[in-house]
Tab-separated table of C-alpha atoms and ligand atoms in Angstrom:
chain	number	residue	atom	x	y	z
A	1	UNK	CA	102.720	16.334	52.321
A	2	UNK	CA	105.434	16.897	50.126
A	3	UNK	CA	108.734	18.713	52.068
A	4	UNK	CA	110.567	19.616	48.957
A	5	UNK	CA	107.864	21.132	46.733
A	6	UNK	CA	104.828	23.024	48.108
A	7	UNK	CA	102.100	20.552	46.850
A	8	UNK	CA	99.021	19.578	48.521
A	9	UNK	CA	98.628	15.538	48.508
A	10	UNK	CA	95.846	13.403	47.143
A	11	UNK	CA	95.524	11.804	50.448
A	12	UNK	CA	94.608	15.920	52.085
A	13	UNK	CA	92.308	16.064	49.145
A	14	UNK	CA	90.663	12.833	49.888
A	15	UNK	CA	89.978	13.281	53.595
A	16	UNK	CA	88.513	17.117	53.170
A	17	UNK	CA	91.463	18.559	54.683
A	18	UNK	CA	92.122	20.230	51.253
A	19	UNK	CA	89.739	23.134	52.757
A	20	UNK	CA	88.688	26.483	53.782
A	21	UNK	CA	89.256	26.927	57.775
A	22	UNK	CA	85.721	28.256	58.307
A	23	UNK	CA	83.971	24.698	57.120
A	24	UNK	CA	85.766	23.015	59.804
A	25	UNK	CA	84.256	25.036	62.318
A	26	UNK	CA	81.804	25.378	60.846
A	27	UNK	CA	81.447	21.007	61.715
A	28	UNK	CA	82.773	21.388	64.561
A	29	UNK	CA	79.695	24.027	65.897
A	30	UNK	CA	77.126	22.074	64.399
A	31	UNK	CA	78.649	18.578	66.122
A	32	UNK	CA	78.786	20.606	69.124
A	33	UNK	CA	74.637	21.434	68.325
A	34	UNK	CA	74.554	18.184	67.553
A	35	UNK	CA	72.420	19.499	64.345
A	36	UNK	CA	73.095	17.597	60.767
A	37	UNK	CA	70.699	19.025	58.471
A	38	UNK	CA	69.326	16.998	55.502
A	39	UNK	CA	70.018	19.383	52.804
A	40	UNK	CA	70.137	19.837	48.920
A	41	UNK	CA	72.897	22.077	47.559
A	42	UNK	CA	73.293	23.593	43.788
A	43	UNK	CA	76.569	24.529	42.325
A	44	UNK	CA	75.630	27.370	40.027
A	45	UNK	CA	77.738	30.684	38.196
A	46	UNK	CA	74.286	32.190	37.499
A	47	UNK	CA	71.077	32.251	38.828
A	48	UNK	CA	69.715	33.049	36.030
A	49	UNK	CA	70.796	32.881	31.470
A	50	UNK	CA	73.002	35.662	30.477
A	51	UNK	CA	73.156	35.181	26.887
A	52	UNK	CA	76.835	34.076	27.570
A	53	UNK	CA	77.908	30.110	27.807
A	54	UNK	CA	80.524	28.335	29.654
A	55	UNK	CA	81.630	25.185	29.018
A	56	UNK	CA	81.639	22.376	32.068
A	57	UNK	CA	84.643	20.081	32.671
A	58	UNK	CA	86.192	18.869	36.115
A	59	UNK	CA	83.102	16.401	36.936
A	60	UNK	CA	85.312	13.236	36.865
A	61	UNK	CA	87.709	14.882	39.774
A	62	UNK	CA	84.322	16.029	41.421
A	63	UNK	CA	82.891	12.363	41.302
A	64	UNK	CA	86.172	11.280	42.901
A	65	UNK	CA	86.455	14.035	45.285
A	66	UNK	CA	83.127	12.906	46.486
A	67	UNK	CA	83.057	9.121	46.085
A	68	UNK	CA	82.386	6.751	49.154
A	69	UNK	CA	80.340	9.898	51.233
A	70	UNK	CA	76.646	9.227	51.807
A	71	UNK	CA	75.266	11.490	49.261
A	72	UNK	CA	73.375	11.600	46.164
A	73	UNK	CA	75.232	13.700	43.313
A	74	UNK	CA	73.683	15.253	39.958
A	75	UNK	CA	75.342	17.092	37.820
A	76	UNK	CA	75.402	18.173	33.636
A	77	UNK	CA	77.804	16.015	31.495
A	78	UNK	CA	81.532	17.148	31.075
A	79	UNK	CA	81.735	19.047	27.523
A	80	UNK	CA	77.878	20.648	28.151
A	81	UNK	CA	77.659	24.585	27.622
A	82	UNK	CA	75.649	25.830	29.952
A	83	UNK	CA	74.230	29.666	30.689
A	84	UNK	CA	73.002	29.564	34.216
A	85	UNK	CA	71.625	27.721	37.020
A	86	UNK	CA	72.824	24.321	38.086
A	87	UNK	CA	75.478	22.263	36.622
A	88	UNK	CA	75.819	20.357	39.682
A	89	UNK	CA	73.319	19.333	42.853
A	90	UNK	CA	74.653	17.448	46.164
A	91	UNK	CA	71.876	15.960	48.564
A	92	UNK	CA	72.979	14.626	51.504
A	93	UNK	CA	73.459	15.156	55.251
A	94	UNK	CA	75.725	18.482	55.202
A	95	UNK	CA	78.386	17.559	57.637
A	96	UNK	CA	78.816	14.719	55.440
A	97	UNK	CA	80.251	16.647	52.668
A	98	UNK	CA	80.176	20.135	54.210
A	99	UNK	CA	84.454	20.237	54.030
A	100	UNK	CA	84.536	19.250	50.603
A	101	UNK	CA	83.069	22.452	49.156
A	102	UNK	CA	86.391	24.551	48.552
A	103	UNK	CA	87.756	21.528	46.915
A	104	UNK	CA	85.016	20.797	44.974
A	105	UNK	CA	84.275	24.787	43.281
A	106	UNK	CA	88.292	24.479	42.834
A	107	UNK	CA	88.144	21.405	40.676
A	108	UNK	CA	84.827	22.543	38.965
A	109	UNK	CA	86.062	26.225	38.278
A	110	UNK	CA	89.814	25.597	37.187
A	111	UNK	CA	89.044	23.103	34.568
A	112	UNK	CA	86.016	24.787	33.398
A	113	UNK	CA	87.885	27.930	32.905
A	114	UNK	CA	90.141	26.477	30.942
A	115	UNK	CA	87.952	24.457	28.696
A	116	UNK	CA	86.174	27.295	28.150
A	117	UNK	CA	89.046	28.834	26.809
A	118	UNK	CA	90.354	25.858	24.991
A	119	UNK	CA	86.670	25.914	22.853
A	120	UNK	CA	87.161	29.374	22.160
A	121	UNK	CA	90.509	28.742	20.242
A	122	UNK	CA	88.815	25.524	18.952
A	123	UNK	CA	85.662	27.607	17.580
A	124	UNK	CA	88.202	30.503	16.096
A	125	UNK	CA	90.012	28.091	14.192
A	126	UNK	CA	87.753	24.594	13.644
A	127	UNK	CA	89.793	23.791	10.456
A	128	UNK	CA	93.612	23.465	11.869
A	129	UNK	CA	95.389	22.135	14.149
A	130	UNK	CA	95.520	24.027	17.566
A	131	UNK	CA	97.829	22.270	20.588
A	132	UNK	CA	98.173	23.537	23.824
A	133	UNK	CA	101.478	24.869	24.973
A	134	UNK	CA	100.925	26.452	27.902
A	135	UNK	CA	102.374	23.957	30.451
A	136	UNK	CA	105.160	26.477	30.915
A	137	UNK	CA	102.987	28.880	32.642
A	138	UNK	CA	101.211	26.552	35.325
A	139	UNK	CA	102.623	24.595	38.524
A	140	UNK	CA	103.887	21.001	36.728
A	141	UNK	CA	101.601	19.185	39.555
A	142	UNK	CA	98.255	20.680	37.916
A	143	UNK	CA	99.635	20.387	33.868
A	144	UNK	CA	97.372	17.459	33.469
A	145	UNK	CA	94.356	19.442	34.538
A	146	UNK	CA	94.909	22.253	32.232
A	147	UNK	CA	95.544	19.762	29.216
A	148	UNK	CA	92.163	17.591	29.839
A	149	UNK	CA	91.007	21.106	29.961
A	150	UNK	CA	92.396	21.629	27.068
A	151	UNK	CA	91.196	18.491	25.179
A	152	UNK	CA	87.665	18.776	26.438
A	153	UNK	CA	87.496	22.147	24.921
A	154	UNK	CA	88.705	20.492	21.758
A	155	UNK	CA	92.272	21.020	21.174
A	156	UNK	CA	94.049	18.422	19.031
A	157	UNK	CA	97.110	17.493	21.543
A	158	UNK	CA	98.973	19.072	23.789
A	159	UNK	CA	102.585	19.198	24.870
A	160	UNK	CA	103.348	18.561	28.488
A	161	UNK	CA	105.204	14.823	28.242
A	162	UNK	CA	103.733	14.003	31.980
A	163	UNK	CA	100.317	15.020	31.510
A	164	UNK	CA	100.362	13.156	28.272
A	165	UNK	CA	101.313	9.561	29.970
A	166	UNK	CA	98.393	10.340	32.776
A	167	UNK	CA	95.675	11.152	30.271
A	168	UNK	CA	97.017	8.461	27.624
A	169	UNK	CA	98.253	10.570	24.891
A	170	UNK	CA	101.759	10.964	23.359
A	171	UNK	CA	102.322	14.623	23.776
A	172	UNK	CA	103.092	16.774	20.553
A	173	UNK	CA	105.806	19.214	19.974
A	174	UNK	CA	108.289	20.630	17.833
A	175	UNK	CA	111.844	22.140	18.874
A	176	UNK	CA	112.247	24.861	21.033
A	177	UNK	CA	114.967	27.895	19.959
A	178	UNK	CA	117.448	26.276	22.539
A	179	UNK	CA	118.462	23.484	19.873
A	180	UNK	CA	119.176	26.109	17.167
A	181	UNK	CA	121.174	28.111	19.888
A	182	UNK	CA	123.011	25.181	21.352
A	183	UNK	CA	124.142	24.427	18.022
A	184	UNK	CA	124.678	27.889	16.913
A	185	UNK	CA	123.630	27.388	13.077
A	186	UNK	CA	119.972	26.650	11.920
A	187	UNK	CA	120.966	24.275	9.865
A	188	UNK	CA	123.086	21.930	11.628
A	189	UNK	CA	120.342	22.174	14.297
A	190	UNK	CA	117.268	21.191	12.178
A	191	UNK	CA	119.802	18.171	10.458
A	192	UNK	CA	120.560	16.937	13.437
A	193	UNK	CA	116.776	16.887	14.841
A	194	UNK	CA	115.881	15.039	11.564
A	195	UNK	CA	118.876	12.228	12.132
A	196	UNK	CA	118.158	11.667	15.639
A	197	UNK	CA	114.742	12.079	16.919
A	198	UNK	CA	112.205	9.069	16.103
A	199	UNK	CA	110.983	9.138	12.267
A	200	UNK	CA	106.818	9.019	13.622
A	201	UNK	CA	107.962	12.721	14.968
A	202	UNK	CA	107.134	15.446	12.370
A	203	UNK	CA	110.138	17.570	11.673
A	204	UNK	CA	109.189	20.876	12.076
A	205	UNK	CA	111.492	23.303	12.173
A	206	UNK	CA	111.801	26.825	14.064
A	207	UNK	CA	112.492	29.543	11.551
A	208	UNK	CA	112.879	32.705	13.594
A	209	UNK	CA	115.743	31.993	15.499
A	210	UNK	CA	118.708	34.481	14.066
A	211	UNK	CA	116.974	35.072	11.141
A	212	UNK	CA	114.233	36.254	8.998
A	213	UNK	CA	111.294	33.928	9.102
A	214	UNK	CA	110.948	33.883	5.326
A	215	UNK	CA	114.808	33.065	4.701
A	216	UNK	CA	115.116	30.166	7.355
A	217	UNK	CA	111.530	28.672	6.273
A	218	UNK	CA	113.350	28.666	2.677
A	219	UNK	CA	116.837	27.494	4.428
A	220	UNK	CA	115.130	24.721	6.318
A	221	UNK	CA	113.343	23.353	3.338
A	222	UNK	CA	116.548	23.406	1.347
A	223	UNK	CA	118.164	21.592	4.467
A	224	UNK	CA	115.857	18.992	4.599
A	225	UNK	CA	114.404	18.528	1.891
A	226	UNK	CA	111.532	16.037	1.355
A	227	UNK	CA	112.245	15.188	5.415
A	228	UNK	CA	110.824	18.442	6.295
A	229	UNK	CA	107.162	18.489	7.380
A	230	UNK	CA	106.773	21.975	8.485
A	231	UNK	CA	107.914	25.237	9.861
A	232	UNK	CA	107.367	27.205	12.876
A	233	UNK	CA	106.886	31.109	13.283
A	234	UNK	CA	107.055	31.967	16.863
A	235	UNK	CA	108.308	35.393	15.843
A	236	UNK	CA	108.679	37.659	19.011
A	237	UNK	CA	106.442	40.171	19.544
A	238	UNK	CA	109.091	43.006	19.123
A	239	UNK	CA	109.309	42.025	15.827
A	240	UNK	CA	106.249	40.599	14.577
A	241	UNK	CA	105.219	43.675	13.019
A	242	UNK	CA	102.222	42.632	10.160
A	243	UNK	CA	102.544	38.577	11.383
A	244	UNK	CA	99.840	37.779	8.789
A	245	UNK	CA	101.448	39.333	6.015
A	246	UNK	CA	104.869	37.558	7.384
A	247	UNK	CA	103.200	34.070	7.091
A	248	UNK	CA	101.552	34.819	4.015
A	249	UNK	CA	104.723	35.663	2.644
A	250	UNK	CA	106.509	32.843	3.981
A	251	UNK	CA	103.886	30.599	2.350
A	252	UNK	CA	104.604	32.228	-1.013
A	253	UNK	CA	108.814	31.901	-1.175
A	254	UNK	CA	108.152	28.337	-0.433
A	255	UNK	CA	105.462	27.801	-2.339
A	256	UNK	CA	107.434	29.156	-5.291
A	257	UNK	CA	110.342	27.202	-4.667
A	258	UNK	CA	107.945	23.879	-5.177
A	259	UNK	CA	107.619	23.211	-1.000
A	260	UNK	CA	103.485	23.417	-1.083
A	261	UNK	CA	103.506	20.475	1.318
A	262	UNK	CA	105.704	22.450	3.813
A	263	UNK	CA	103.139	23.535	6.499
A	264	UNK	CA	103.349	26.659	8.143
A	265	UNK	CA	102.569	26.728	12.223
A	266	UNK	CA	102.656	29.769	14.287
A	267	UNK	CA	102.579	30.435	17.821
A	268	UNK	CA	103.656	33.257	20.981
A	269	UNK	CA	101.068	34.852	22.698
A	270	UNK	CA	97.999	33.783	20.185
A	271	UNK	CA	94.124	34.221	21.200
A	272	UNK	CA	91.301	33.635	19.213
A	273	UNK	CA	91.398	36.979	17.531
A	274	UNK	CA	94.630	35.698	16.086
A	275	UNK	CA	93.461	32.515	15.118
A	276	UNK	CA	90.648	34.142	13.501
A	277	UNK	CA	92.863	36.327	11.846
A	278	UNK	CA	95.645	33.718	10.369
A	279	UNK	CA	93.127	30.091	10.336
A	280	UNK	CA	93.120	30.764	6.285
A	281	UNK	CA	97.066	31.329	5.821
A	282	UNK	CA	98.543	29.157	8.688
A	283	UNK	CA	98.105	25.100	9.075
A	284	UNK	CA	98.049	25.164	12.911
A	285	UNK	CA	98.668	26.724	15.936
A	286	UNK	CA	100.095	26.498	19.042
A	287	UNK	CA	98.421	28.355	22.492
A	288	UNK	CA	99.860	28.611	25.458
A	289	UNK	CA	98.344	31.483	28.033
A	290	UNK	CA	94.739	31.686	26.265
A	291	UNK	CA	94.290	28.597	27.680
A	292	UNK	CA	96.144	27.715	30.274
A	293	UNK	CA	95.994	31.344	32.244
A	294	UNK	CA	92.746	31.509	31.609
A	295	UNK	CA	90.055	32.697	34.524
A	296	UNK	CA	88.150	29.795	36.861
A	297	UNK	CA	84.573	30.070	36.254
A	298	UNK	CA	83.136	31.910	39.046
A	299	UNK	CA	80.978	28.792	40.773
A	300	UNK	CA	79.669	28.766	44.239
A	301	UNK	CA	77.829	26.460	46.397
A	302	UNK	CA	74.603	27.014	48.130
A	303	UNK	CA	71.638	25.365	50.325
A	304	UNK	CA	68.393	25.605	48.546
A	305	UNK	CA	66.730	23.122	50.692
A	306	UNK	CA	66.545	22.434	53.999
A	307	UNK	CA	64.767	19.392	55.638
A	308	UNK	CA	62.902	19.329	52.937
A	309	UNK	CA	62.181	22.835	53.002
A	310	UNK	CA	62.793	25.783	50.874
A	311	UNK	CA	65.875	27.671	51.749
A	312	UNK	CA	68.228	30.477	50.093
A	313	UNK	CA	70.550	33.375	51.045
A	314	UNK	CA	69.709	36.902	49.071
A	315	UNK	CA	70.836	36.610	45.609
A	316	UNK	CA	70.486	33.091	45.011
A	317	UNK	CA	66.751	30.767	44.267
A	318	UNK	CA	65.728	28.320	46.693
A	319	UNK	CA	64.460	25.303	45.516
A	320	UNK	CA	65.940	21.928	43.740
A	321	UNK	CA	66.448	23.228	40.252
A	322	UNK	CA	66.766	22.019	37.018
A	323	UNK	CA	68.429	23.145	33.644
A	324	UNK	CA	67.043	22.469	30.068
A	325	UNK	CA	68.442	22.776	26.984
A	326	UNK	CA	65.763	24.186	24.573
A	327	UNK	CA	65.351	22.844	21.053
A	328	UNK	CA	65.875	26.827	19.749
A	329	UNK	CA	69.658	26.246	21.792
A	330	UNK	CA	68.784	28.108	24.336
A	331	UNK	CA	69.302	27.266	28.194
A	332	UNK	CA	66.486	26.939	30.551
A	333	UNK	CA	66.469	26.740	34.349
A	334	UNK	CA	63.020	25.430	35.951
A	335	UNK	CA	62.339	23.478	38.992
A	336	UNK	CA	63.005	20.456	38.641
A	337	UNK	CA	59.358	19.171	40.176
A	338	UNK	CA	57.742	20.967	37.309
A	339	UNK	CA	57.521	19.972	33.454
A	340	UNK	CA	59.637	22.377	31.422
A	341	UNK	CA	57.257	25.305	29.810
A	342	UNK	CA	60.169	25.090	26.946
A	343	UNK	CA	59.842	21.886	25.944
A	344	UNK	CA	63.823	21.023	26.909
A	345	UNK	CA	65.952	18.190	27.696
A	346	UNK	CA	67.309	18.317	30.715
A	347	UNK	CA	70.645	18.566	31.387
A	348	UNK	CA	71.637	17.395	35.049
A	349	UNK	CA	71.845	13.493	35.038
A	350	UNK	CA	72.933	11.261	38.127
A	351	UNK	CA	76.620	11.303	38.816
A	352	UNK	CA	77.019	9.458	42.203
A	353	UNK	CA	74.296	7.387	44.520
A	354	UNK	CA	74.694	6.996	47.833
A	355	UNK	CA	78.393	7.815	47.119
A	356	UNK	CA	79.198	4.927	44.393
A	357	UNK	CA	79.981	6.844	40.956
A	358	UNK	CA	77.272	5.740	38.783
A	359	UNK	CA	79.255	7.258	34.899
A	360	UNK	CA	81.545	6.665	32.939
A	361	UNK	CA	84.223	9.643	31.931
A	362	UNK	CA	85.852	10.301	28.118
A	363	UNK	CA	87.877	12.993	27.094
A	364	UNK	CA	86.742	12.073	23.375
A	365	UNK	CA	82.967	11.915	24.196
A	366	UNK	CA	83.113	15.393	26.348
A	367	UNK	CA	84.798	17.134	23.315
A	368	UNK	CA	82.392	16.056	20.677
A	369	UNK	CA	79.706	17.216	23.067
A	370	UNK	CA	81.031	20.325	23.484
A	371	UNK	CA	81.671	21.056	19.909
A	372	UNK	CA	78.401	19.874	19.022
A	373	UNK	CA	76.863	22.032	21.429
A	374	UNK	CA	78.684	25.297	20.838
A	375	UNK	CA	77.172	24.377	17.232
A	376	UNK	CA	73.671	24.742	18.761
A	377	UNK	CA	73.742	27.449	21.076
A	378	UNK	CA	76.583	29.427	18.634
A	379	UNK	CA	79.156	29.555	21.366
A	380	UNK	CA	81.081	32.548	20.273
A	381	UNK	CA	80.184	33.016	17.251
A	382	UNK	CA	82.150	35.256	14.644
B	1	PCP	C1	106.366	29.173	22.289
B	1	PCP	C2	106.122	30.635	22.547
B	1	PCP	C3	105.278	30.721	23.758
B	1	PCP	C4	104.687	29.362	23.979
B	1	PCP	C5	105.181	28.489	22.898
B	1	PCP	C6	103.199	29.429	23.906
B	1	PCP	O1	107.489	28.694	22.868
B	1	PCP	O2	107.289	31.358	22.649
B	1	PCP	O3	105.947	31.172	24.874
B	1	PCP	O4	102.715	30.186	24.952
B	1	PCP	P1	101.949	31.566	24.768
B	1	PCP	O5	100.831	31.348	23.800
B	1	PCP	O6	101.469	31.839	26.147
B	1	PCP	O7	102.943	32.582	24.277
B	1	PCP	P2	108.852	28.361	22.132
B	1	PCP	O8	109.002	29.058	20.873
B	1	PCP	O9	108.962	26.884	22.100
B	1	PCP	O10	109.771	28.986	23.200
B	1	PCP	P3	111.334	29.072	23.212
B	1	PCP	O11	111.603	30.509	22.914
B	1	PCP	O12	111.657	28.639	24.603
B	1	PCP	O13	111.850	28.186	22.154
């Protein structure tokens, strides 16, 4: 355990530690009954389809989480939408893996959450380029999470520099106010950036800082010329006013002044509703909160067999279940013993047996899947 910042280690998360008080007792009580059930457990949101998808992402941390116990592990393919039932099923002696549960839903849930949210910008805007920014308003120790979040859910980059040299990518960014300030003149600020920084970086410039957008989007072309790849708006919301108007205007002063090839990027505080609103007069965006605030799926854990036996608490279905996806897009959840009245593929494939991980994990693959799915079941559609 860390003493100087308040971080829970790999090694607690490892040895189940990483947990919910009540599971140890709970081992401890059944040791003491010397009782070790045979059971299968479900991680679900939903018993049953509500018409609204989610998208699934976390299962590589799962896998690990749960690699080297004596169980048998199911569970849907990161990047799958899924509306109900099952994404994951753990069968296995339950004081083998009883302690893991709090860790698990947390890895499962966060990620999710924010994929979710990531294919939501993706969907409102599939023709530009969306990054995420929100690093700023996470703890640094989980900013790799929330960007393979991010990616999964189909975002083009992202730009937390750590994250980016755990998950293999070169993170993406452009220059925060604090040059212009530090410099105190827009231009001296956006020539220096252009002399200094690596020439594979696109020079972007900020062109709100002091300013009206339109005249330091006109300034900063002027300043740099052929050099300069783009602008950013990141007007404040105080004075945003009409923001599509504002870029649309911005795109005409340069466009008129010959800078067509001057791209136009906007971000503060964007959702999809603004994405939707500005995907046909902005090049790309930048989200930070939409994503990376966004809610944890609401996933539990629960017994639905027992020594073989059928076995539930009220509100949830006992049984070993199974989900489908229907060739109409739709989501189907069956038991898993029984042929699919739909006609569906199912969805829940094996991730771990007898504790050895038995997949292989890609951020590319999960985000194709994901956007090829939200193309069949119309994940929020508009
Ligand atoms: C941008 C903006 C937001 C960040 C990105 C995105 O920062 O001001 O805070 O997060 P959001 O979607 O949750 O708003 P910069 O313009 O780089 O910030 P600064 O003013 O520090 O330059």
């Amino acid at each position: 355990m860390s003493d100087r910042f308040d971080v829970v280690s790999e090694a607690a998360i490892r040895d189940g530690t990483a947990t919910d008080a009540y599971f140890l007792r709970t081992e401890e009580t059944l040791e003491a009954a010397d009782r070790n059930p045979r059971v299968v457990t479900e991680v679900t949101q939903d018993q049953f389809p509500t018409g609204e998808f989610d998208l699934l992402a976390g299962v590589k941390d799962a896998a690990h989480l749960l690699e080297g116990l004596p169980v048998d592990v199911d569970a849907m393919a990161e990047g799958q939408l899924f509306d109900g039932g099952p994404v994951m099923r753990i069968e296995g002696p339950y004081l083998e893996f009883a302690r893991y549960e709090t860790s698990l839903l947390g890895l499962l849930s966060h990620q999710s959450g924010v994929a979710t949210a990531a294919l939501e910008a993706r969907r409102a805007a599939p023709n530009s380029s969306v990054l995420s920014f929100g690093a700023r308003h996470v703890h640094p120790a989980i900013a790799p999470v929330v960007e393979r979040g991010a990616l999964i859910g189909g975002l083009d980059g992202f730009s937390h520099v750590a994250a980016g040299e755990i998950l293999g990518r070169e993170a993406s960014g452009t220059m925060p106010h604090a040059l212009v300030i530090a410099f105190s003149d827009q231009e001296i600020a956006w020539t220096a950036f252009d002399e200094t920084v690596a020439a594979d970086v696109p020079r972007i410039a900020i062109a709100d800082t002091y300013s009206d957008e339109k005249d330091e989007s006109i300034r900063a072309a002027e300043a740099l010329g052929e050099a300069l790849d783009g602008v950013r708006l990141d007007t404040t919301s105080s004075r945003r006013g009409d923001f599509r108007h504002i870029v649309r205007e911005v795109r005409w002063e340069l466009d008129a002044r010959g800078y067509e090839d001057v791209d136009i990027f906007v971000s503060g505080g964007l959702g999809p509703a603004d994405l939707r609103e500005l995907r046909d007069v902005a090049d790309g965006f930048g989200v930070g909160g939409h994503v990376s605030n966004a809610d944890p799926l609401d996933f539990a854990l629960d017994i639905v067999e027992l020594d073989g036996e059928l076995a539930a608490k009220r509100g949830k279905l006992s049984g070993v279940k199974q989900a489908f996806r229907t060739p109409d897009g739709g989501h189907h959840v069956g038991l898993a013993d029984r042929a699919d009245p739909e006609d569906g593929d199912p969805l829940l494939e094996p991730l771990l047996r007898d504790g050895e991980i038995v997949r292989d994990f890609d951020v590319d693959e999960a985000a194709e899947r994901a956007l090829e799915d939200a193309e069949v079941v119309g994940f929020r559609e508009e």
